[in-house]
Tab-separated table of C-alpha atoms in Angstrom:
chain	number	residue	atom	x	y	z
A	1	MET	CA	-16.368	16.513	-91.813
A	2	SER	CA	-18.598	13.840	-90.407
A	3	ARG	CA	-15.583	11.529	-90.352
A	4	ASN	CA	-13.571	14.031	-88.260
A	5	LYS	CA	-16.535	14.439	-85.912
A	6	ALA	CA	-16.707	10.714	-85.436
A	7	PHE	CA	-12.983	10.595	-84.561
A	8	ILE	CA	-13.375	13.393	-82.040
A	9	ILE	CA	-16.372	11.743	-80.374
A	10	ALA	CA	-14.560	8.386	-80.285
A	11	GLY	CA	-11.486	10.095	-78.804
A	12	LEU	CA	-13.542	11.827	-76.105
A	13	MET	CA	-15.277	8.584	-75.226
A	14	LEU	CA	-11.935	6.823	-74.952
A	15	VAL	CA	-10.490	9.526	-72.660
A	16	THR	CA	-13.663	9.476	-70.510
A	17	ALA	CA	-13.464	5.687	-70.187
A	18	VAL	CA	-9.779	5.808	-69.204
A	19	VAL	CA	-10.365	8.517	-66.562
A	20	ALA	CA	-13.396	6.716	-65.161
A	21	GLY	CA	-11.505	3.443	-65.010
A	22	TRP	CA	-8.592	5.103	-63.240
A	23	LEU	CA	-10.870	6.734	-60.664
A	24	ILE	CA	-12.678	3.482	-59.903
A	25	ALA	CA	-9.430	1.550	-59.591
A	26	LYS	CA	-7.984	4.238	-57.297
A	27	GLN	CA	-11.013	4.084	-55.049
A	28	PHE	CA	-10.726	0.320	-54.516
A	29	VAL	CA	-6.973	0.341	-53.969
A	30	SER	CA	-7.284	3.240	-51.528
A	31	VAL	CA	-9.932	1.473	-49.395
A	32	ASP	CA	-7.865	-1.685	-49.293
A	33	GLN	CA	-4.711	0.123	-48.138
A	34	THR	CA	-6.347	2.117	-45.299
A	35	ARG	CA	-8.518	-0.628	-43.839
A	36	GLU	CA	-7.487	-1.491	-40.252
A	37	ALA	CA	-6.491	-4.944	-39.197
A	38	PRO	CA	-9.316	-6.957	-37.648
A	39	LEU	CA	-9.738	-6.764	-33.875
A	40	ILE	CA	-9.359	-10.487	-33.411
A	41	GLU	CA	-6.568	-12.291	-35.192
A	42	LEU	CA	-7.317	-15.855	-36.137
A	43	GLN	CA	-3.734	-16.931	-36.356
A	44	ASN	CA	-0.874	-16.563	-33.924
A	45	ASN	CA	1.201	-13.504	-34.702
A	46	GLY	CA	3.184	-13.396	-31.466
A	47	LYS	CA	6.438	-14.828	-30.245
A	48	GLN	CA	7.801	-17.972	-31.822
A	49	LEU	CA	6.264	-20.791	-29.857
A	50	ALA	CA	7.728	-24.248	-29.770
A	51	ILE	CA	5.230	-26.829	-30.963
A	52	PRO	CA	4.067	-28.631	-27.819
A	53	LYS	CA	4.999	-32.226	-27.270
A	54	VAL	CA	2.251	-34.649	-28.235
A	55	GLY	CA	1.139	-37.468	-25.983
A	56	PRO	CA	-1.435	-40.269	-26.337
A	57	ASP	CA	-5.195	-39.553	-26.454
A	58	ASN	CA	-4.878	-36.098	-28.059
A	59	THR	CA	-2.776	-34.676	-25.239
A	60	VAL	CA	-0.141	-31.956	-25.518
A	61	SER	CA	2.394	-30.662	-23.030
A	62	VAL	CA	1.898	-27.327	-21.241
A	63	LYS	CA	4.029	-25.358	-18.818
A	64	VAL	CA	2.269	-24.339	-15.608
A	65	TYR	CA	3.799	-21.962	-13.055
A	66	PHE	CA	2.885	-21.960	-9.368
A	67	PRO	CA	3.725	-19.602	-6.497
A	68	ASP	CA	5.861	-21.239	-3.839
A	69	PHE	CA	3.065	-21.272	-1.260
A	70	VAL	CA	1.262	-23.924	-3.338
A	71	LYS	CA	2.295	-27.443	-2.383
A	72	LEU	CA	2.775	-29.473	-5.537
A	73	GLN	CA	1.883	-33.103	-5.134
A	74	THR	CA	1.991	-36.187	-7.310
A	75	ALA	CA	-1.080	-38.400	-7.813
A	76	ASP	CA	-0.031	-40.582	-4.879
A	77	GLY	CA	0.244	-37.579	-2.540
A	78	LYS	CA	4.016	-37.180	-2.549
A	79	THR	CA	5.686	-33.807	-2.966
A	80	ARG	CA	6.334	-33.136	-6.618
A	81	GLU	CA	9.789	-32.004	-7.675
A	82	ALA	CA	9.590	-28.789	-9.662
A	83	GLN	CA	11.991	-26.597	-11.546
A	84	GLN	CA	12.431	-23.092	-10.074
A	85	VAL	CA	12.125	-20.109	-12.441
A	86	ALA	CA	12.127	-16.551	-11.106
A	87	GLY	CA	11.033	-17.734	-7.682
A	88	LEU	CA	8.138	-19.747	-9.101
A	89	ASN	CA	7.755	-23.518	-9.431
A	90	VAL	CA	7.224	-24.646	-13.003
A	91	VAL	CA	5.885	-28.072	-13.970
A	92	GLU	CA	5.109	-29.642	-17.343
A	93	ARG	CA	1.762	-31.375	-17.650
A	94	MET	CA	-0.017	-33.262	-20.443
A	95	VAL	CA	-3.488	-31.891	-21.169
A	96	LYS	CA	-6.186	-32.607	-23.735
A	97	SER	CA	-6.055	-29.899	-26.354
A	98	ASP	CA	-5.490	-29.219	-30.024
A	99	PHE	CA	-2.472	-27.205	-31.179
A	100	SER	CA	-4.143	-23.780	-31.167
A	101	PRO	CA	-2.065	-21.615	-28.796
A	102	LEU	CA	-5.193	-20.138	-27.240
A	103	ARG	CA	-6.703	-23.560	-26.575
A	104	VAL	CA	-3.403	-24.757	-25.136
A	105	THR	CA	-3.346	-21.650	-22.913
A	106	GLU	CA	-6.886	-22.299	-21.727
A	107	ALA	CA	-5.965	-25.867	-20.854
A	108	ALA	CA	-2.802	-24.670	-19.050
A	109	LEU	CA	-4.773	-22.147	-16.990
A	110	ASP	CA	-7.320	-24.807	-16.052
A	111	GLU	CA	-4.391	-26.892	-14.784
A	112	PHE	CA	-3.135	-23.831	-12.915
A	113	PHE	CA	-6.414	-23.394	-11.038
A	114	LYS	CA	-6.683	-27.129	-10.336
A	115	GLY	CA	-3.209	-26.926	-8.797
A	116	LEU	CA	-4.110	-23.933	-6.646
A	117	GLY	CA	-6.943	-25.882	-5.077
A	118	LYS	CA	-8.555	-24.322	-1.998
A	119	GLY	CA	-10.357	-21.075	-2.737
A	120	PHE	CA	-10.124	-21.410	-6.504
A	121	GLU	CA	-12.243	-24.552	-7.014
A	122	GLY	CA	-14.822	-22.809	-9.211
A	123	ALA	CA	-12.389	-20.600	-11.112
A	124	LYS	CA	-12.405	-21.320	-14.840
A	125	VAL	CA	-11.516	-19.595	-18.062
A	126	ALA	CA	-14.827	-18.522	-19.609
A	127	ALA	CA	-13.360	-17.108	-22.821
A	128	LEU	CA	-10.001	-16.299	-24.314
A	129	PHE	CA	-9.170	-14.051	-27.240
A	130	LYS	CA	-6.335	-12.031	-28.657
A	131	ASP	CA	-6.300	-8.501	-30.052
A	132	ARG	CA	-4.227	-7.115	-32.883
A	133	HIS	CA	-1.474	-6.046	-30.469
A	134	ASN	CA	-1.034	-9.654	-29.379
A	135	VAL	CA	-2.569	-8.991	-25.968
A	136	VAL	CA	-4.470	-12.051	-24.789
A	137	TYR	CA	-7.680	-11.325	-22.881
A	138	VAL	CA	-8.521	-13.975	-20.303
A	139	ASP	CA	-12.147	-13.782	-19.240
A	140	MET	CA	-12.506	-15.584	-15.907
A	141	THR	CA	-15.644	-16.820	-14.180
A	142	ALA	CA	-16.770	-14.798	-11.126
A	143	GLU	CA	-15.455	-17.534	-8.790
A	144	PHE	CA	-11.934	-16.395	-9.649
A	145	LEU	CA	-12.138	-13.519	-7.141
A	146	LYS	CA	-13.265	-15.733	-4.251
A	147	GLY	CA	-9.794	-17.161	-3.782
A	148	PHE	CA	-8.076	-13.865	-3.007
A	149	ASN	CA	-8.066	-14.302	0.751
A	150	MET	CA	-4.343	-13.656	1.008
A	151	ASP	CA	-1.750	-11.040	1.808
A	152	ALA	CA	-0.024	-8.785	-0.714
A	153	ALA	CA	3.109	-10.861	-1.346
A	154	ASP	CA	1.103	-14.036	-1.942
A	155	GLU	CA	-1.236	-12.175	-4.303
A	156	TYR	CA	1.748	-10.793	-6.195
A	157	ASN	CA	3.339	-14.217	-6.638
A	158	LEU	CA	0.015	-15.793	-7.578
A	159	MET	CA	-0.533	-13.251	-10.346
A	160	ARG	CA	3.066	-13.589	-11.523
A	161	ALA	CA	2.475	-17.341	-11.863
A	162	PHE	CA	-0.788	-16.692	-13.737
A	163	TYR	CA	0.961	-14.285	-16.102
A	164	ARG	CA	3.833	-16.676	-16.779
A	165	THR	CA	1.493	-19.607	-17.401
A	166	ALA	CA	-0.598	-17.556	-19.823
A	167	THR	CA	2.318	-16.073	-21.771
A	168	ALA	CA	4.420	-19.250	-21.894
A	169	ASN	CA	1.676	-21.157	-23.703
A	170	SER	CA	0.155	-18.416	-25.867
A	171	GLY	CA	3.178	-16.398	-26.964
A	172	ALA	CA	1.240	-13.273	-25.964
A	173	GLU	CA	2.937	-9.917	-25.498
A	174	ASP	CA	0.723	-9.141	-22.519
A	175	ILE	CA	-2.248	-10.522	-20.608
A	176	LYS	CA	-5.410	-8.704	-19.572
A	177	ILE	CA	-7.851	-10.294	-17.140
A	178	LEU	CA	-11.600	-9.810	-17.249
A	179	VAL	CA	-14.024	-11.277	-14.740
A	180	ALA	CA	-17.464	-12.315	-15.991
A	181	GLY	CA	-16.834	-10.241	-19.098
A	182	LYS	CA	-16.008	-7.037	-17.239
A	183	GLU	CA	-12.918	-5.126	-16.218
A	184	ILE	CA	-12.216	-5.179	-12.491
A	185	GLU	CA	-10.527	-2.509	-10.387
A	186	SER	CA	-8.542	-4.893	-8.234
A	187	PHE	CA	-8.100	-8.624	-7.641
A	188	GLY	CA	-7.670	-8.826	-3.869
A	189	GLY	CA	-7.479	-5.182	-2.831
A	190	HIS	CA	-3.729	-4.871	-3.307
A	191	PHE	CA	-3.072	-4.596	-7.069
A	192	PHE	CA	-4.840	-3.001	-10.033
A	193	GLY	CA	-6.877	-5.273	-12.266
A	194	PHE	CA	-7.671	-2.594	-14.856
A	195	TYR	CA	-4.397	-2.779	-16.686
A	196	PRO	CA	-2.537	-5.436	-18.672
A	197	MET	CA	-0.371	-7.493	-16.374
A	198	LYS	CA	3.106	-7.223	-17.866
A	199	GLU	CA	4.208	-4.005	-16.167
A	200	THR	CA	3.390	-5.234	-12.671
A	201	PHE	CA	3.635	-9.001	-12.883
A	202	GLY	CA	5.950	-9.540	-15.830
A	203	MET	CA	9.115	-9.526	-13.714
B	1	MET	CA	-6.944	40.750	35.979
B	2	LYS	CA	-5.199	37.555	34.966
B	3	GLU	CA	-6.637	34.252	36.066
B	4	ARG	CA	-4.452	31.987	38.138
B	5	GLY	CA	-3.313	28.413	37.918
B	6	LEU	CA	-1.414	26.046	40.184
B	7	ILE	CA	0.983	23.418	38.824
B	8	ARG	CA	2.423	20.402	40.546
B	9	ALA	CA	4.182	17.252	39.362
B	10	GLY	CA	4.854	13.745	40.642
B	11	LYS	CA	7.091	10.944	39.439
B	12	HIS	CA	5.718	7.485	38.620
B	13	HIS	CA	7.204	4.276	37.244
B	14	ASN	CA	7.710	5.432	33.653
B	15	TYR	CA	5.951	8.786	33.537
B	16	PHE	CA	5.621	12.116	35.263
B	17	ARG	CA	2.111	13.234	36.195
B	18	ILE	CA	1.769	16.983	35.791
B	19	VAL	CA	-1.416	18.615	37.092
B	20	ILE	CA	-2.502	22.203	36.422
B	21	GLU	CA	-5.454	23.408	38.470
B	22	THR	CA	-7.270	26.394	37.024
B	23	SER	CA	-10.773	27.607	36.228
B	24	GLU	CA	-13.220	25.430	34.331
B	25	SER	CA	-13.129	27.695	31.262
B	26	ASN	CA	-9.306	27.727	31.157
B	27	THR	CA	-9.258	23.972	31.502
B	28	GLN	CA	-11.684	23.429	28.655
B	29	LYS	CA	-10.147	26.010	26.291
B	30	ALA	CA	-6.546	24.881	26.767
B	31	SER	CA	-4.778	22.934	24.029
B	32	VAL	CA	-1.948	20.601	24.982
B	33	VAL	CA	0.402	19.506	22.188
B	34	PHE	CA	3.395	17.174	22.129
B	35	GLY	CA	6.093	19.404	20.614
B	36	LYS	CA	9.634	19.017	19.390
B	37	ASN	CA	12.711	18.599	21.600
B	38	ASN	CA	10.987	16.931	24.547
B	39	THR	CA	8.444	19.694	25.008
B	40	ILE	CA	4.761	19.894	25.820
B	41	ASN	CA	3.191	23.128	24.582
B	42	ILE	CA	0.157	24.463	26.425
B	43	ASP	CA	-1.980	27.267	25.050
B	44	PHE	CA	-4.700	28.557	27.389
B	45	ARG	CA	-6.018	30.967	24.686
B	46	SER	CA	-6.067	33.814	27.243
B	47	ALA	CA	-3.492	35.065	29.730
B	48	ILE	CA	-3.059	33.181	32.986
B	49	ARG	CA	-0.537	33.334	35.863
B	50	ILE	CA	0.787	29.928	36.892
B	51	SER	CA	2.523	29.261	40.186
B	52	THR	CA	4.163	26.164	41.618
B	53	SER	CA	3.092	24.574	44.883
B	54	LYS	CA	6.076	26.353	46.506
B	55	GLY	CA	4.635	29.709	45.442
B	56	ASP	CA	7.126	30.473	42.639
B	57	GLU	CA	5.528	32.182	39.662
B	58	VAL	CA	6.368	30.689	36.259
B	59	LYS	CA	8.116	33.159	33.931
B	60	GLN	CA	9.246	33.226	30.355
B	61	GLU	CA	12.884	34.090	30.900
B	62	LYS	CA	13.857	31.322	33.332
B	63	ALA	CA	12.538	27.776	33.508
B	64	ILE	CA	11.507	26.464	36.919
B	65	ASP	CA	12.284	22.865	37.912
B	66	LEU	CA	9.143	21.056	38.999
B	67	LEU	CA	11.039	17.808	39.509
B	68	LYS	CA	14.415	16.525	38.354
B	69	GLY	CA	14.044	16.347	34.565
B	70	VAL	CA	10.782	18.378	34.407
B	71	ARG	CA	10.832	22.141	33.812
B	72	ILE	CA	8.274	24.782	32.944
B	73	SER	CA	8.585	28.251	31.470
B	74	GLY	CA	6.240	30.700	29.774
B	75	SER	CA	3.928	33.570	30.359
B	76	GLY	CA	0.586	34.941	29.261
B	77	ALA	CA	-1.429	32.260	27.484
B	78	LYS	CA	1.462	30.032	26.421
B	79	TYR	CA	3.597	27.753	28.537
B	80	VAL	CA	6.159	25.080	27.714
B	81	ILE	CA	6.911	22.056	29.856
B	82	THR	CA	10.167	20.245	29.076
B	83	VAL	CA	10.583	16.606	30.134
B	84	ASP	CA	13.933	14.882	29.602
B	85	GLY	CA	13.509	11.879	27.318
B	86	LEU	CA	9.861	12.617	26.652
B	87	ASP	CA	8.377	9.779	24.594
B	88	ASP	CA	4.634	10.274	24.701
B	89	ILE	CA	1.913	12.158	26.501
B	90	SER	CA	-1.610	11.442	27.657
B	91	VAL	CA	-3.905	14.378	28.453
B	92	SER	CA	-7.116	14.452	30.515
B	93	LYS	CA	-9.345	17.349	31.539
B	94	LEU	CA	-11.100	16.740	34.848
B	95	SER	CA	-13.559	18.583	37.103
B	96	LEU	CA	-13.956	19.149	40.869
B	97	PRO	CA	-11.519	20.728	41.019
B	98	SER	CA	-11.199	21.622	37.339
B	99	ARG	CA	-7.726	20.599	36.186
B	100	ILE	CA	-5.597	19.424	33.301
B	101	VAL	CA	-3.730	16.172	33.931
B	102	ILE	CA	-0.756	15.406	31.703
B	103	ASP	CA	0.985	12.038	31.951
B	104	ALA	CA	4.386	12.544	30.355
B	105	TYR	CA	5.987	9.198	29.514
B	106	TYR	CA	9.753	9.217	29.364
B	107	LEU	CA	12.503	6.910	28.205
B	108	LYS	CA	14.776	5.772	31.036
B	109	ASN	CA	18.078	5.905	29.166
B	110	SER	CA	17.417	9.198	27.465
B	111	GLN	CA	19.777	11.203	29.643
B	112	GLN	CA	22.699	8.925	28.779
B	113	ALA	CA	21.713	9.089	25.107
B	114	GLN	CA	21.774	12.859	25.210
B	115	LYS	CA	25.194	12.774	26.821
B	116	ASP	CA	26.365	10.705	23.875
B	117	ASN	CA	25.004	13.434	21.625
B	118	GLN	CA	22.682	11.036	19.834
B	119	PRO	CA	19.052	11.724	18.964
B	120	SER	CA	16.717	10.227	21.524
B	121	ALA	CA	13.798	8.044	20.547
B	122	ALA	CA	11.498	10.920	21.401
B	123	ASP	CA	13.264	13.132	18.870
B	124	VAL	CA	12.985	10.654	16.038
B	125	SER	CA	9.379	9.811	16.782
B	126	VAL	CA	8.162	13.137	15.434
B	127	LEU	CA	10.282	13.474	12.323
B	128	PHE	CA	7.378	13.673	9.901
B	129	ASN	CA	4.860	16.459	10.142
B	130	SER	CA	1.977	14.978	8.221
B	131	ILE	CA	0.810	11.522	7.264
B	132	VAL	CA	-1.946	9.938	5.212
B	133	ILE	CA	-3.024	6.656	6.763
B	134	ASP	CA	-4.780	4.207	4.477
B	135	PRO	CA	-6.804	1.444	6.146
B	136	GLY	CA	-6.676	-1.385	3.603
B	137	HIS	CA	-9.754	-2.955	1.980
B	138	GLY	CA	-13.287	-1.899	3.096
B	139	GLY	CA	-16.898	-2.359	2.033
B	140	ALA	CA	-17.369	-5.438	-0.163
B	141	ASP	CA	-13.616	-6.025	-0.129
B	142	ILE	CA	-13.243	-7.783	3.226
B	143	GLY	CA	-9.615	-8.823	2.919
B	144	ILE	CA	-8.321	-11.667	5.048
B	145	THR	CA	-10.785	-13.180	7.472
B	146	GLY	CA	-10.127	-15.208	10.599
B	147	ALA	CA	-12.128	-16.750	13.389
B	148	THR	CA	-12.472	-13.447	15.220
B	149	PHE	CA	-11.635	-10.728	12.730
B	150	LYS	CA	-12.086	-9.215	9.301
B	151	GLU	CA	-9.106	-7.435	7.826
B	152	LYS	CA	-11.122	-4.396	6.707
B	153	GLU	CA	-12.379	-3.803	10.268
B	154	PHE	CA	-9.048	-4.460	11.943
B	155	ALA	CA	-7.198	-2.163	9.532
B	156	LEU	CA	-9.694	0.649	10.139
B	157	ALA	CA	-9.548	0.392	13.939
B	158	PHE	CA	-5.750	0.196	13.966
B	159	SER	CA	-5.435	3.123	11.534
B	160	ARG	CA	-7.754	5.283	13.641
B	161	ASP	CA	-5.716	4.607	16.785
B	162	PHE	CA	-2.457	5.169	14.927
B	163	GLY	CA	-3.798	8.474	13.630
B	164	ALA	CA	-4.821	9.488	17.151
B	165	ILE	CA	-1.292	8.908	18.430
B	166	ILE	CA	0.172	10.976	15.603
B	167	SER	CA	-2.338	13.783	16.213
B	168	LYS	CA	-1.541	13.752	19.910
B	169	LYS	CA	2.054	14.499	18.995
B	170	GLY	CA	0.865	17.646	17.242
B	171	LYS	CA	1.167	16.236	13.708
B	172	THR	CA	-1.407	16.031	10.945
B	173	ALA	CA	-2.934	12.615	10.301
B	174	VAL	CA	-5.555	12.026	7.602
B	175	LEU	CA	-7.330	8.720	6.938
B	176	THR	CA	-8.306	7.716	3.391
B	177	ARG	CA	-11.462	6.086	4.773
B	178	LYS	CA	-13.126	6.602	8.124
B	179	SER	CA	-15.838	3.973	7.910
B	180	ASP	CA	-16.551	0.591	6.360
B	181	GLN	CA	-16.798	1.786	2.775
B	182	SER	CA	-15.621	0.520	-0.596
B	183	LEU	CA	-12.750	2.660	-1.785
B	184	SER	CA	-10.831	2.022	-4.990
B	185	LEU	CA	-7.047	1.943	-5.060
B	186	ALA	CA	-7.177	4.905	-7.447
B	187	ASP	CA	-9.196	6.971	-4.953
B	188	ARG	CA	-6.767	6.138	-2.146
B	189	ILE	CA	-3.867	7.290	-4.336
B	190	LYS	CA	-5.759	10.460	-5.305
B	191	THR	CA	-6.411	11.297	-1.644
B	192	ALA	CA	-2.761	10.844	-0.751
B	193	ASN	CA	-1.470	12.923	-3.661
B	194	LYS	CA	-4.036	15.659	-3.029
B	195	ARG	CA	-3.133	15.918	0.666
B	196	ASN	CA	0.582	15.768	-0.150
B	197	PRO	CA	1.767	14.538	3.270
B	198	ASP	CA	5.347	13.749	4.267
B	199	ILE	CA	4.566	10.063	4.324
B	200	VAL	CA	1.854	7.502	3.499
B	201	ILE	CA	1.274	4.262	5.370
B	202	SER	CA	-1.307	1.695	4.315
B	203	PHE	CA	-2.233	-0.815	7.021
B	204	HIS	CA	-3.198	-4.379	6.148
B	205	LEU	CA	-3.084	-7.744	7.866
B	206	SER	CA	-0.714	-10.584	7.131
B	207	SER	CA	-1.974	-14.149	7.044
B	208	LYS	CA	1.217	-15.128	8.833
B	209	PRO	CA	2.563	-14.594	12.361
B	210	GLU	CA	4.858	-11.800	11.223
B	211	LEU	CA	4.915	-8.123	10.343
B	212	ALA	CA	5.724	-7.306	6.720
B	213	VAL	CA	6.815	-3.904	5.428
B	214	TYR	CA	6.605	-3.283	1.692
B	215	SER	CA	8.326	-0.433	-0.089
B	216	TYR	CA	9.153	0.458	-3.679
B	217	SER	CA	11.769	2.599	-5.398
B	218	LYS	CA	11.288	5.869	-3.604
B	219	ALA	CA	13.552	7.440	-1.027
B	220	LEU	CA	12.289	9.013	2.127
B	221	LYS	CA	12.654	12.714	1.661
B	222	LYS	CA	14.235	14.629	4.461
B	223	LEU	CA	12.119	16.983	6.460
B	224	GLY	CA	12.135	20.463	5.074
B	225	GLU	CA	12.503	19.298	1.484
B	226	SER	CA	9.647	20.005	-0.842
B	227	SER	CA	7.122	17.264	-1.404
B	228	GLY	CA	6.249	15.701	-4.687
B	229	ALA	CA	7.633	13.204	-7.135
B	230	ASP	CA	11.341	13.506	-7.592
B	231	ALA	CA	14.158	11.832	-9.398
B	232	ASP	CA	14.426	9.115	-6.780
B	233	LYS	CA	11.061	7.718	-7.722
B	234	GLU	CA	11.953	7.173	-11.340
B	235	SER	CA	15.599	6.314	-10.988
B	236	GLY	CA	15.051	3.250	-8.866
B	237	SER	CA	18.027	4.372	-6.787
B	238	ALA	CA	15.883	4.874	-3.752
B	239	ASP	CA	16.851	3.441	-0.443
B	240	HIS	CA	14.592	1.235	1.552
B	241	SER	CA	16.258	1.918	4.854
B	242	ALA	CA	13.126	3.331	6.469
B	243	ALA	CA	11.159	0.188	5.639
B	244	LEU	CA	14.021	-1.967	6.878
B	245	ASN	CA	14.196	0.099	10.028
B	246	ILE	CA	10.488	-0.221	10.750
B	247	ALA	CA	10.846	-3.997	10.448
B	248	ALA	CA	13.992	-4.038	12.605
B	249	THR	CA	12.506	-1.806	15.307
B	250	VAL	CA	9.308	-3.836	15.588
B	251	LYS	CA	11.353	-7.033	15.734
B	252	LYS	CA	13.613	-5.645	18.449
B	253	GLU	CA	10.923	-4.075	20.594
B	254	LEU	CA	8.166	-6.671	20.260
B	255	SER	CA	10.206	-9.820	19.585
B	256	ILE	CA	8.150	-10.871	16.580
B	257	ASN	CA	9.291	-11.967	13.140
B	258	THR	CA	9.378	-9.187	10.579
B	259	ARG	CA	10.047	-9.052	6.857
B	260	HIS	CA	10.805	-6.326	4.324
B	261	GLU	CA	10.049	-6.738	0.642
B	262	LYS	CA	10.015	-4.542	-2.437
B	263	LEU	CA	6.650	-4.826	-4.159
B	264	PRO	CA	5.119	-2.626	-6.895
B	265	LEU	CA	1.941	-2.056	-4.886
B	266	PRO	CA	-0.043	0.820	-6.476
B	267	ILE	CA	-0.512	2.741	-3.195
B	268	ILE	CA	3.288	2.855	-2.920
B	269	LYS	CA	4.183	3.118	-6.593
B	270	TYR	CA	1.790	5.840	-7.705
B	271	THR	CA	1.895	8.158	-4.702
B	272	ALA	CA	4.225	11.120	-4.986
B	273	MET	CA	5.733	10.813	-1.534
B	274	PRO	CA	7.429	8.071	0.522
B	275	ALA	CA	4.891	5.328	1.123
B	276	PHE	CA	4.785	1.952	2.814
B	277	VAL	CA	2.348	-0.888	3.130
B	278	ILE	CA	2.560	-2.501	6.557
B	279	GLU	CA	0.970	-5.883	7.077
B	280	LEU	CA	0.437	-6.480	10.762
B	281	PRO	CA	0.629	-9.989	12.193
B	282	SER	CA	-2.664	-11.867	11.976
B	283	PRO	CA	-4.750	-11.749	15.192
B	284	ASP	CA	-4.871	-15.530	14.872
B	285	HIS	CA	-1.156	-15.547	15.627
B	286	TYR	CA	-0.591	-12.413	17.711
B	287	LYS	CA	-2.460	-11.209	20.784
B	288	TYR	CA	-3.663	-7.657	20.371
B	289	ASP	CA	-4.655	-5.786	23.516
B	290	LYS	CA	-4.370	-2.132	24.464
B	291	LYS	CA	-0.771	-2.491	25.549
B	292	THR	CA	0.495	-4.516	22.583
B	293	ARG	CA	-1.343	-2.336	20.058
B	294	GLU	CA	0.222	0.800	21.504
B	295	ALA	CA	3.633	-0.846	21.623
B	296	MET	CA	3.237	-1.849	17.956
B	297	MET	CA	2.254	1.676	16.935
B	298	ASN	CA	5.082	3.301	18.870
B	299	ALA	CA	7.616	0.860	17.402
B	300	ILE	CA	6.430	1.702	13.870
B	301	ILE	CA	6.716	5.428	14.570
B	302	ARG	CA	10.177	5.004	16.038
B	303	GLY	CA	11.126	2.841	13.082
B	304	LEU	CA	10.714	5.817	10.800
B	305	LYS	CA	13.796	7.398	12.338
B	306	THR	CA	15.958	6.733	9.262
B	307	ASN	CA	14.304	9.796	7.772
B	308	GLU	CA	17.541	11.601	8.557
């Protein structure tokens, strides 16, 4: 009798242990499967980007697009020849950067604003990050808005060039601009700044 | 007993001056509106008997010629003056003696145009019944600046004057902003869609010595059709002939460079009715005075004639 009792108790304990183990395992697996992807991806998950060309002194090549109202000049003041893409001038420049697409993009945008010159002297990228939908957020310094003393067509082509420069070097699906960490209603009073750029400027 | 009025008319270089002498209260109460088909509609609010300087009493059933090309008919409180080729009117109410003075501007070739059975410029100038006028920028958003101007101020002043001309023609004109205030693009679009006019025009300044007209993929609806978003807006099959025509008319009448471009500007893209952004030539490059401003406004209005 006591032997049968011992078997029953041992059997119950075994069943309890199996059920408990199954419940615990289920809990962990379940949490792992439903957890959302992190807001900021640390690795590029966008379009296939060609590895940039490498130059001396830790430089890499970037593509920078300019609207046609910007005069492109060489170091000695001569007009620079540029390839035309979708009505924009595109030039390849060597900039100091590592191979991180976001750092390359930041360097390309700095080149973009240097090329624009008058009105955009103080404009710089303050921060750059990418969300899980591969939208790159470009946070600009407040000086960015000071340069928008232009008519609608010029503003359109300027923002198209910005968009192309940012996407060409980051592989982003879309670009969203912030100014001093905040969303803005409009850049120069002609176009929305609230929304990602692709729909309006991605043509 | 009905009050009395005396009407007389004289011909000037490019307008007829029509004067109606009547009591002070009739003069002040009267409304004078630029109507359709070369007409000027006068409503005195109460019955009045009008006679010509020859002593003929104006009646409803038969129009009386005041001058060649100027006729009047009517009775009671309402009278209609018809001027061949009527293009614009200017109305003043004066005292001692109390009188209404109407300068009726006419187009010289209108009679030939009518013979050819074509619409005259006066006909096409009133094809829309209501308009929302959006003066660009405002408040902290200054827009383009020059030595003598700020875009936000210029756009507001021009829009006000443009609205006054439209109102004078008996049409409804509403401005999205009436003072130097910050107004978001979204609020401008909301105002336009809420008012639901026949047409929306947003005035800006160009940095160049040219007039630019921007449109998007919406067709001008014909008068009489219901307002609101329609298939044209989404299909992209819209025609831009009205925008092209505004540019062509301004170029022809004012001899300045003009340009038409398709741009996805929000005020055009997200409004439910035909809309244009017009960038006027920069005051640094174009001399604006009373005459040239009026000529610019009239050319823009006439340019909308492709709404047919």
